[in-house]
Amino acid sequence: MARIVMKFGGTSVADLDRIRNVARHVRREVAAGHEVAVIVSAMAGTTNQLVDWTRSISPLHDAREYDAVVSAGEQVTAGLLAIALQDIGVAARSWLGWQVPVKTDDAHGAARITGIDAEILRDRLGQGQVAVLAGFQGLGPDNRITTLGRGGSDTSAVAVAAALQAERCDIYTDVDGIYTTDPRIVPEARRLTRISFEEMLEMASLGAKVMQVRSVELAMIHGVRVFVRSSFAEPDDAQTGDGDLPPGTLICDEDEIVEKQIVTGIAYSKDEAKITLRRVPDKPGIAASVFGPLADSQINVDVIVQNVSADARHTDMTFTVPRADFEKAMEVIRDASEVIGYEELSGSADVVKVSVIGIGMRSHAGVAAQMFKALASKGINIQAITTSEIKISILIEAAYTELAVRTLHSLYELDRP
Ligand code: ASP
Ligand code: MG
């Protein structure tokens, strides 16, 4: 017998039939003798609608009222799932964020969980009752409802799993796991049976959007094993995948991964834009004069490349920003032109970042060299490069995305045999 947390996203609870289907998934775990807490999202599309309404009624709405409105979708699904469970003979009770409570800070609209009082939940689970929690919401220090930012129910699930010291946090979604790359680009992509927290963080933040990045960070900090699986598989099928787990991907500590791949996956992100400053004075403080104003404007800078200067007086600098912030970033740099003192400013949103990720890279040389050679043989020009211990990212022209991802996927032998 184990204590497990099951989380169902918006597409998994999109209508009443799917909610009934979710109830059967829960019943299977209860029948296996487990104590179960369930976290639900709002029905697909609901939160978008609620957000739209707050914006339409007033663009400058109060963030506390935004939270009062957009948290409502999860209340509906929590109640409906509790009813569906009771209907098939499973004892269940719904819980809203404030009833647990899931305590958060006061950053309405993007609140952080500060603590969960899990005692009452533990108590009910011990009595054999399934706890169905509304994800995405909490209670702020001002005694008002808060929400955790879009996609936040993943974070709710991991936080509850940590508070309950659950054996596992199962994330049920519309895909059956984490793949070596986007299967829409490479049909030969394979489902990974295991991936480390660190690799998943790189995959998630680089555009493999299965889970909210913050939830993966939280899982890593608290050592919560997360299992990504499909809610569309038949609930009563006793399918087997890796060991005693059904098909899916386990996100876990790297100690749990026996065979460490050099390269685990290829991610890409189209959410990038590149900005280049030419002939910037090469002197102390220059990077601060460029990146300070961007930070002040809440713009995240990612890849940064600075040249050595040929004449010891000037240098060129290239960096990337989220595509949505491109225009704003260009404006910020233009406004700071006097202080920075560059000669030419240029930018392009026609770029994509492709990354090769794997914990095995720590102990293997030559991954980058192989990568650059393979891309060169396809005539793909690399505009910028950054690396970390477990990843190599390059910036290329967007038109080459598919070719680059496919080339790298087969180069590192990730294609399904
Ligand atoms: N319903 C919320 C959203 O759409 C939270 C979630 O689904 O994770 O962002
Ligand atoms: Mg989600």
Tab-separated table of C-alpha atoms and ligand atoms in Angstrom:
chain	number	residue	atom	x	y	z
A	1	MET	CA	0.000	0.000	0.000
A	2	ALA	CA	1.272	3.410	-0.905
A	3	ARG	CA	0.151	6.985	-0.792
A	4	ILE	CA	-0.040	8.487	-4.260
A	5	VAL	CA	-1.033	11.792	-5.813
A	6	MET	CA	-2.801	11.784	-9.195
A	7	LYS	CA	-3.079	14.977	-11.235
A	8	PHE	CA	-5.385	15.435	-14.233
A	9	GLY	CA	-4.955	18.345	-16.658
A	10	GLY	CA	-7.589	20.281	-18.577
A	11	THR	CA	-7.895	17.940	-21.568
A	12	SER	CA	-8.314	14.967	-19.218
A	13	VAL	CA	-11.360	16.576	-17.576
A	14	ALA	CA	-12.644	18.352	-20.694
A	15	ASP	CA	-16.181	16.952	-20.468
A	16	LEU	CA	-18.343	14.730	-18.271
A	17	ASP	CA	-17.346	11.505	-20.039
A	18	ARG	CA	-13.707	12.260	-19.456
A	19	ILE	CA	-14.387	13.080	-15.817
A	20	ARG	CA	-16.072	9.677	-15.473
A	21	ASN	CA	-13.019	8.150	-17.140
A	22	VAL	CA	-10.793	9.924	-14.586
A	23	ALA	CA	-12.941	8.512	-11.792
A	24	ARG	CA	-12.221	5.004	-13.079
A	25	HIS	CA	-8.482	5.713	-13.076
A	26	VAL	CA	-8.809	6.762	-9.450
A	27	ARG	CA	-10.915	3.721	-8.558
A	28	ARG	CA	-8.209	1.428	-9.980
A	29	GLU	CA	-5.608	2.911	-7.603
A	30	VAL	CA	-7.965	2.767	-4.647
A	31	ALA	CA	-8.764	-0.873	-5.469
A	32	ALA	CA	-5.014	-1.578	-5.450
A	33	GLY	CA	-5.077	-0.488	-1.809
A	34	HIS	CA	-3.488	2.942	-2.188
A	35	GLU	CA	-4.319	6.160	-0.360
A	36	VAL	CA	-5.103	8.658	-3.087
A	37	ALA	CA	-5.155	12.451	-3.351
A	38	VAL	CA	-6.246	13.848	-6.720
A	39	ILE	CA	-5.460	17.306	-8.102
A	40	VAL	CA	-7.593	18.618	-10.943
A	41	SER	CA	-7.284	21.447	-13.455
A	42	ALA	CA	-10.203	23.342	-14.918
A	43	MET	CA	-11.973	21.837	-17.930
A	44	ALA	CA	-10.002	22.607	-21.114
A	45	GLY	CA	-10.605	26.176	-22.278
A	46	THR	CA	-12.334	27.289	-19.093
A	47	THR	CA	-9.459	29.232	-17.582
A	48	ASN	CA	-8.843	31.056	-20.876
A	49	GLN	CA	-12.487	32.101	-20.907
A	50	LEU	CA	-12.324	33.329	-17.316
A	51	VAL	CA	-9.132	35.285	-17.993
A	52	ASP	CA	-10.756	36.865	-21.070
A	53	TRP	CA	-13.721	37.980	-19.032
A	54	THR	CA	-11.571	39.728	-16.436
A	55	ARG	CA	-9.728	41.549	-19.226
A	56	SER	CA	-12.876	42.461	-21.138
A	57	ILE	CA	-14.656	43.922	-18.168
A	58	SER	CA	-11.649	46.078	-17.353
A	59	PRO	CA	-8.091	45.959	-18.649
A	60	LEU	CA	-6.890	47.361	-15.341
A	61	HIS	CA	-8.604	44.915	-13.050
A	62	ASP	CA	-7.674	44.295	-9.438
A	63	ALA	CA	-5.433	41.195	-9.185
A	64	ARG	CA	-7.371	39.901	-6.157
A	65	GLU	CA	-10.562	39.838	-8.168
A	66	TYR	CA	-8.735	38.269	-11.118
A	67	ASP	CA	-7.888	35.396	-8.758
A	68	ALA	CA	-11.446	35.199	-7.453
A	69	VAL	CA	-12.617	34.701	-11.038
A	70	VAL	CA	-9.953	32.528	-12.674
A	71	SER	CA	-9.694	30.084	-9.762
A	72	ALA	CA	-13.345	29.151	-10.323
A	73	GLY	CA	-12.737	26.547	-13.056
A	74	GLU	CA	-10.972	24.175	-10.669
A	75	GLN	CA	-13.774	24.391	-8.130
A	76	VAL	CA	-16.179	22.993	-10.706
A	77	THR	CA	-13.999	20.020	-11.690
A	78	ALA	CA	-13.122	19.144	-8.079
A	79	GLY	CA	-16.806	18.942	-7.185
A	80	LEU	CA	-17.749	17.033	-10.340
A	81	LEU	CA	-15.000	14.477	-9.885
A	82	ALA	CA	-15.975	13.921	-6.233
A	83	ILE	CA	-19.543	13.256	-7.395
A	84	ALA	CA	-18.371	10.931	-10.187
A	85	LEU	CA	-16.279	8.973	-7.649
A	86	GLN	CA	-19.123	8.664	-5.162
A	87	ASP	CA	-21.296	7.524	-8.044
A	88	ILE	CA	-19.078	4.490	-8.685
A	89	GLY	CA	-18.790	3.659	-5.013
A	90	VAL	CA	-15.543	5.407	-4.118
A	91	ALA	CA	-15.619	7.555	-0.974
A	92	ALA	CA	-14.433	11.035	-1.969
A	93	ARG	CA	-14.508	14.663	-0.848
A	94	SER	CA	-13.542	17.841	-2.719
A	95	TRP	CA	-11.183	20.436	-1.252
A	96	LEU	CA	-10.600	24.026	-2.308
A	97	GLY	CA	-7.269	25.715	-1.698
A	98	TRP	CA	-8.506	27.667	1.307
A	99	GLN	CA	-10.054	24.626	2.949
A	100	VAL	CA	-6.797	22.681	3.242
A	101	PRO	CA	-5.266	25.313	3.359
A	102	VAL	CA	-2.651	25.618	0.652
A	103	LYS	CA	-0.926	28.767	1.904
A	104	THR	CA	0.745	31.119	-0.565
A	105	ASP	CA	2.412	34.523	-0.634
A	106	ASP	CA	0.428	37.563	-1.732
A	107	ALA	CA	1.587	37.728	-5.365
A	108	HIS	CA	-1.914	37.507	-6.791
A	109	GLY	CA	-1.969	35.904	-10.233
A	110	ALA	CA	1.477	34.329	-9.789
A	111	ALA	CA	1.560	33.288	-6.151
A	112	ARG	CA	4.097	30.889	-4.628
A	113	ILE	CA	3.131	28.179	-2.190
A	114	THR	CA	4.588	28.887	1.248
A	115	GLY	CA	3.222	25.855	3.080
A	116	ILE	CA	0.565	23.178	3.050
A	117	ASP	CA	-1.087	21.965	6.198
A	118	ALA	CA	-1.573	18.354	5.157
A	119	GLU	CA	-2.903	17.044	8.447
A	120	ILE	CA	-6.561	17.046	7.582
A	121	LEU	CA	-5.834	15.412	4.231
A	122	ARG	CA	-3.700	12.716	5.839
A	123	ASP	CA	-6.497	12.097	8.272
A	124	ARG	CA	-9.141	11.667	5.556
A	125	LEU	CA	-6.872	9.528	3.394
A	126	GLY	CA	-6.307	7.319	6.429
A	127	GLN	CA	-10.070	6.865	6.699
A	128	GLY	CA	-10.136	5.591	3.120
A	129	GLN	CA	-11.526	8.750	1.585
A	130	VAL	CA	-10.121	10.094	-1.678
A	131	ALA	CA	-9.272	13.799	-1.439
A	132	VAL	CA	-10.001	15.716	-4.643
A	133	LEU	CA	-8.207	19.044	-4.595
A	134	ALA	CA	-8.764	22.043	-6.817
A	135	GLY	CA	-5.347	22.754	-8.328
A	136	PHE	CA	-3.947	26.177	-9.257
A	137	GLN	CA	-5.346	27.946	-6.181
A	138	GLY	CA	-4.328	28.797	-2.636
A	139	LEU	CA	-4.938	31.138	0.242
A	140	GLY	CA	-2.923	34.350	0.566
A	141	PRO	CA	-1.829	36.119	3.767
A	142	ASP	CA	-4.617	38.634	3.093
A	143	ASN	CA	-7.063	35.739	3.557
A	144	ARG	CA	-8.054	35.869	-0.083
A	145	ILE	CA	-7.875	33.292	-2.880
A	146	THR	CA	-4.665	33.329	-4.914
A	147	THR	CA	-3.693	31.529	-8.129
A	148	LEU	CA	-0.290	30.101	-8.994
A	149	GLY	CA	0.179	31.304	-12.577
A	150	ARG	CA	-0.934	29.561	-15.767
A	151	GLY	CA	-0.265	25.845	-15.713
A	152	GLY	CA	-0.022	26.036	-11.928
A	153	SER	CA	-1.961	22.895	-11.116
A	154	ASP	CA	1.201	20.874	-11.840
A	155	THR	CA	2.839	22.843	-9.059
A	156	SER	CA	-0.153	22.219	-6.779
A	157	ALA	CA	0.197	18.488	-7.404
A	158	VAL	CA	3.916	18.322	-6.692
A	159	ALA	CA	3.541	20.479	-3.575
A	160	VAL	CA	0.756	18.270	-2.218
A	161	ALA	CA	2.818	15.149	-3.002
A	162	ALA	CA	5.735	16.660	-1.061
A	163	ALA	CA	3.516	17.613	1.875
A	164	LEU	CA	1.964	14.145	1.988
A	165	GLN	CA	5.333	12.456	1.463
A	166	ALA	CA	3.696	10.538	-1.347
A	167	GLU	CA	5.411	7.653	-3.038
A	168	ARG	CA	4.770	9.237	-6.442
A	169	CYS	CA	3.018	12.098	-8.169
A	170	ASP	CA	1.319	10.832	-11.323
A	171	ILE	CA	0.691	13.511	-13.941
A	172	TYR	CA	-2.064	12.333	-16.272
A	173	THR	CA	-2.091	14.286	-19.496
A	174	ASP	CA	-2.862	14.080	-23.214
A	175	VAL	CA	0.530	12.582	-24.077
A	176	ASP	CA	1.861	9.297	-22.764
A	177	GLY	CA	5.210	10.551	-21.541
A	178	ILE	CA	8.276	12.601	-22.355
A	179	TYR	CA	9.800	11.957	-25.759
A	180	THR	CA	13.369	12.208	-27.034
A	181	THR	CA	12.106	15.103	-29.144
A	182	ASP	CA	8.879	16.490	-30.594
A	183	PRO	CA	7.218	13.512	-32.401
A	184	ARG	CA	5.527	15.958	-34.773
A	185	ILE	CA	8.957	16.750	-36.179
A	186	VAL	CA	10.572	13.348	-35.790
A	187	PRO	CA	8.061	10.488	-36.014
A	188	GLU	CA	10.841	8.126	-34.859
A	189	ALA	CA	11.074	9.903	-31.482
A	190	ARG	CA	11.011	7.451	-28.582
A	191	ARG	CA	9.269	7.705	-25.239
A	192	LEU	CA	11.804	7.887	-22.431
A	193	THR	CA	11.167	5.470	-19.584
A	194	ARG	CA	13.150	7.675	-17.202
A	195	ILE	CA	14.570	11.180	-17.217
A	196	SER	CA	16.404	13.034	-14.449
A	197	PHE	CA	14.972	16.169	-12.840
A	198	GLU	CA	17.766	18.256	-14.308
A	199	GLU	CA	17.262	16.986	-17.844
A	200	MET	CA	13.522	17.481	-17.555
A	201	LEU	CA	14.077	21.054	-16.429
A	202	GLU	CA	16.140	21.696	-19.540
A	203	MET	CA	13.562	19.959	-21.739
A	204	ALA	CA	10.681	21.840	-20.132
A	205	SER	CA	12.253	25.278	-20.199
A	206	LEU	CA	13.399	24.716	-23.765
A	207	GLY	CA	9.988	24.208	-25.185
A	208	ALA	CA	8.923	20.622	-24.385
A	209	LYS	CA	5.857	21.916	-22.610
A	210	VAL	CA	4.444	18.981	-20.711
A	211	MET	CA	4.744	20.416	-17.211
A	212	GLN	CA	5.032	23.860	-15.712
A	213	VAL	CA	8.761	24.477	-15.187
A	214	ARG	CA	8.253	25.553	-11.598
A	215	SER	CA	6.648	22.210	-10.746
A	216	VAL	CA	9.730	20.360	-11.965
A	217	GLU	CA	11.978	22.604	-9.865
A	218	LEU	CA	9.812	21.889	-6.859
A	219	ALA	CA	9.912	18.147	-7.517
A	220	MET	CA	13.697	18.287	-7.722
A	221	ILE	CA	14.033	20.236	-4.480
A	222	HIS	CA	11.746	17.891	-2.554
A	223	GLY	CA	12.752	14.688	-4.344
A	224	VAL	CA	9.178	14.006	-5.484
A	225	ARG	CA	9.163	11.259	-8.133
A	226	VAL	CA	6.874	12.367	-10.943
A	227	PHE	CA	5.352	9.938	-13.410
A	228	VAL	CA	3.948	11.367	-16.661
A	229	ARG	CA	1.307	9.183	-18.302
A	230	SER	CA	-1.774	9.375	-20.504
A	231	SER	CA	-5.274	9.644	-19.102
A	232	PHE	CA	-6.654	8.355	-22.402
A	233	ALA	CA	-5.310	4.839	-21.906
A	234	GLU	CA	-8.033	2.478	-20.727
A	235	PRO	CA	-8.352	2.964	-16.959
A	236	ASP	CA	-8.715	-0.714	-16.166
A	237	ASP	CA	-5.984	-2.022	-18.441
A	238	ALA	CA	-3.132	-3.511	-16.483
A	239	GLN	CA	-0.498	-2.406	-19.004
A	240	THR	CA	3.110	-2.629	-18.034
A	241	GLY	CA	5.989	-0.401	-19.005
A	242	ASP	CA	9.244	0.009	-17.135
A	243	GLY	CA	9.497	-2.433	-14.209
A	244	ASP	CA	6.245	-2.357	-12.281
A	245	LEU	CA	5.147	0.946	-13.816
A	246	PRO	CA	2.638	1.294	-16.673
A	247	PRO	CA	3.720	3.047	-19.915
A	248	GLY	CA	4.896	6.572	-19.207
A	249	THR	CA	7.996	8.507	-18.159
A	250	LEU	CA	9.372	8.636	-14.632
A	251	ILE	CA	11.058	11.928	-13.729
A	252	CYS	CA	13.405	11.086	-10.894
A	253	ASP	CA	16.774	11.561	-9.265
A	254	GLU	CA	19.633	10.560	-11.543
A	255	ASP	CA	20.674	7.907	-9.021
A	256	GLU	CA	17.562	6.014	-10.071
A	257	ILE	CA	18.728	5.972	-13.690
A	258	VAL	CA	20.979	3.017	-14.234
A	259	GLU	CA	21.842	3.482	-17.890
A	260	LYS	CA	22.889	7.079	-18.281
A	261	GLN	CA	22.560	8.176	-21.896
A	262	ILE	CA	25.085	10.693	-23.163
A	263	VAL	CA	22.279	12.478	-24.968
A	264	THR	CA	18.727	12.056	-23.698
A	265	GLY	CA	16.818	14.435	-25.907
A	266	ILE	CA	16.747	17.263	-28.438
A	267	ALA	CA	14.637	20.294	-27.568
A	268	TYR	CA	13.887	23.396	-29.563
A	269	SER	CA	12.359	26.733	-28.814
A	270	LYS	CA	10.868	29.127	-31.330
A	271	ASP	CA	10.243	31.597	-28.586
A	272	GLU	CA	13.492	33.470	-29.223
A	273	ALA	CA	14.683	36.673	-30.789
A	274	LYS	CA	18.268	37.773	-31.319
A	275	ILE	CA	19.703	41.234	-30.758
A	276	THR	CA	23.168	42.331	-31.860
A	277	LEU	CA	25.111	45.431	-30.854
A	278	ARG	CA	28.106	46.271	-33.007
A	279	ARG	CA	31.164	48.203	-31.956
A	280	VAL	CA	30.376	48.586	-28.295
A	281	PRO	CA	33.198	50.197	-26.260
A	282	ASP	CA	35.222	47.369	-24.678
A	283	LYS	CA	35.505	48.583	-21.104
A	284	PRO	CA	34.447	47.538	-17.603
A	285	GLY	CA	30.770	48.079	-16.911
A	286	ILE	CA	29.609	47.760	-20.484
A	287	ALA	CA	27.700	44.492	-19.980
A	288	ALA	CA	25.987	46.041	-16.975
A	289	SER	CA	24.929	49.038	-19.052
A	290	VAL	CA	23.292	46.726	-21.610
A	291	PHE	CA	21.712	44.121	-19.336
A	292	GLY	CA	20.810	46.375	-16.411
A	293	PRO	CA	18.079	48.278	-18.282
A	294	LEU	CA	16.725	45.012	-19.732
A	295	ALA	CA	16.468	43.502	-16.269
A	296	ASP	CA	14.787	46.671	-15.005
A	297	SER	CA	12.184	46.158	-17.724
A	298	GLN	CA	11.652	42.517	-16.596
A	299	ILE	CA	13.133	41.136	-19.805
A	300	ASN	CA	14.907	37.794	-19.423
A	301	VAL	CA	18.107	37.495	-21.390
A	302	ASP	CA	19.240	34.022	-22.313
A	303	VAL	CA	22.096	33.267	-24.730
A	304	ILE	CA	24.828	35.914	-24.482
A	305	VAL	CA	27.822	36.038	-26.794
A	306	GLN	CA	30.525	38.686	-26.594
A	307	ASN	CA	33.494	38.827	-28.891
A	308	VAL	CA	37.063	39.615	-28.002
A	309	SER	CA	37.846	42.928	-29.556
A	310	ALA	CA	40.209	43.184	-32.477
A	311	ASP	CA	41.406	46.688	-31.611
A	312	ALA	CA	41.136	46.357	-27.799
A	313	ARG	CA	38.618	49.191	-27.850
A	314	HIS	CA	35.438	47.814	-29.414
A	315	THR	CA	33.535	44.572	-29.295
A	316	ASP	CA	30.323	43.020	-30.656
A	317	MET	CA	27.639	41.576	-28.459
A	318	THR	CA	24.737	39.247	-29.287
A	319	PHE	CA	22.040	37.974	-26.954
A	320	THR	CA	18.561	36.499	-27.069
A	321	VAL	CA	15.299	37.536	-25.418
A	322	PRO	CA	11.828	35.950	-25.462
A	323	ARG	CA	10.163	36.675	-28.788
A	324	ALA	CA	7.268	38.404	-27.074
A	325	ASP	CA	9.707	40.919	-25.565
A	326	PHE	CA	11.643	41.577	-28.771
A	327	GLU	CA	10.190	45.000	-29.659
A	328	LYS	CA	10.337	46.149	-26.068
A	329	ALA	CA	13.959	45.009	-25.727
A	330	MET	CA	14.982	46.867	-28.903
A	331	GLU	CA	13.353	49.988	-27.517
A	332	VAL	CA	15.105	49.638	-24.166
A	333	ILE	CA	18.478	49.327	-25.922
A	334	ARG	CA	17.723	52.302	-28.177
A	335	ASP	CA	16.785	54.378	-25.132
A	336	ALA	CA	20.083	53.433	-23.502
A	337	SER	CA	22.142	54.076	-26.637
A	338	GLU	CA	23.938	57.126	-25.223
A	339	VAL	CA	25.056	55.277	-22.106
A	340	ILE	CA	26.066	52.105	-23.945
A	341	GLY	CA	27.615	53.854	-26.925
A	342	TYR	CA	27.227	51.179	-29.626
A	343	GLU	CA	27.530	52.001	-33.318
A	344	GLU	CA	24.893	49.717	-34.768
A	345	LEU	CA	21.871	47.850	-33.453
A	346	SER	CA	20.188	44.975	-35.264
A	347	GLY	CA	17.784	42.216	-34.373
A	348	SER	CA	15.819	39.312	-35.748
A	349	ALA	CA	12.961	37.140	-34.565
A	350	ASP	CA	13.673	34.654	-37.316
A	351	VAL	CA	15.763	32.389	-35.073
A	352	VAL	CA	15.263	29.192	-33.165
A	353	LYS	CA	17.219	27.655	-30.322
A	354	VAL	CA	18.010	23.956	-30.622
A	355	SER	CA	19.456	22.110	-27.633
A	356	VAL	CA	21.055	18.754	-27.063
A	357	ILE	CA	20.510	17.548	-23.491
A	358	GLY	CA	21.951	14.705	-21.446
A	359	ILE	CA	23.470	14.098	-18.015
A	360	GLY	CA	26.008	11.749	-19.616
A	361	MET	CA	27.652	14.797	-21.203
A	362	ARG	CA	29.269	15.545	-17.872
A	363	SER	CA	31.638	12.666	-18.355
A	364	HIS	CA	31.885	12.580	-22.142
A	365	ALA	CA	33.867	14.873	-24.402
A	366	GLY	CA	33.186	15.415	-28.072
A	367	VAL	CA	29.413	15.829	-28.044
A	368	ALA	CA	29.646	19.426	-29.241
A	369	ALA	CA	32.203	18.681	-31.946
A	370	GLN	CA	29.994	15.918	-33.356
A	371	MET	CA	27.023	18.244	-33.280
A	372	PHE	CA	28.723	21.086	-35.143
A	373	LYS	CA	30.088	18.741	-37.780
A	374	ALA	CA	26.687	17.172	-38.451
A	375	LEU	CA	25.019	20.561	-38.781
A	376	ALA	CA	27.767	21.840	-41.076
A	377	SER	CA	27.297	18.844	-43.355
A	378	LYS	CA	23.671	19.938	-43.799
A	379	GLY	CA	24.676	23.515	-44.532
A	380	ILE	CA	23.178	24.856	-41.302
A	381	ASN	CA	24.887	27.982	-40.038
A	382	ILE	CA	25.267	28.394	-36.270
A	383	GLN	CA	24.734	31.963	-35.078
A	384	ALA	CA	25.501	31.547	-31.387
A	385	ILE	CA	26.377	28.770	-28.962
A	386	THR	CA	25.955	28.316	-25.228
A	387	THR	CA	26.619	25.327	-23.069
A	388	SER	CA	26.056	24.072	-19.551
A	389	GLU	CA	27.229	20.870	-17.935
A	390	ILE	CA	24.360	18.879	-19.391
A	391	LYS	CA	23.356	20.817	-22.495
A	392	ILE	CA	24.569	22.489	-25.666
A	393	SER	CA	22.304	25.108	-27.241
A	394	ILE	CA	22.716	26.727	-30.619
A	395	LEU	CA	20.886	29.510	-32.343
A	396	ILE	CA	20.024	28.957	-36.012
A	397	GLU	CA	17.746	30.405	-38.671
A	398	ALA	CA	14.156	29.311	-37.996
A	399	ALA	CA	13.714	27.723	-41.440
A	400	TYR	CA	16.248	25.039	-40.475
A	401	THR	CA	14.498	23.895	-37.284
A	402	GLU	CA	13.124	20.612	-38.606
A	403	LEU	CA	16.298	19.678	-40.437
A	404	ALA	CA	18.487	20.429	-37.421
A	405	VAL	CA	16.311	18.514	-34.953
A	406	ARG	CA	16.076	15.487	-37.265
A	407	THR	CA	19.790	15.507	-37.973
A	408	LEU	CA	20.724	15.646	-34.289
A	409	HIS	CA	18.124	13.091	-33.288
A	410	SER	CA	19.616	10.477	-35.570
A	411	LEU	CA	23.208	11.580	-34.931
A	412	TYR	CA	22.876	10.623	-31.271
A	413	GLU	CA	20.998	7.436	-32.147
A	414	LEU	CA	17.759	8.454	-30.523
A	415	ASP	CA	15.579	7.192	-33.392
A	416	ARG	CA	13.326	4.296	-32.579
A	417	PRO	CA	14.904	1.117	-33.923
B	1	ASP	N1	-6.423	25.906	-15.151
B	1	ASP	C1	-5.159	26.580	-14.990
B	1	ASP	C2	-4.626	27.013	-16.349
B	1	ASP	O1	-5.240	26.753	-17.365
B	1	ASP	C3	-4.167	25.772	-14.253
B	1	ASP	C4	-3.719	24.509	-14.936
B	1	ASP	O2	-4.429	23.974	-15.771
B	1	ASP	O3	-2.642	24.019	-14.617
B	1	ASP	O4	-3.613	27.643	-16.414
B	2	MG	MG	-0.895	21.936	-17.815
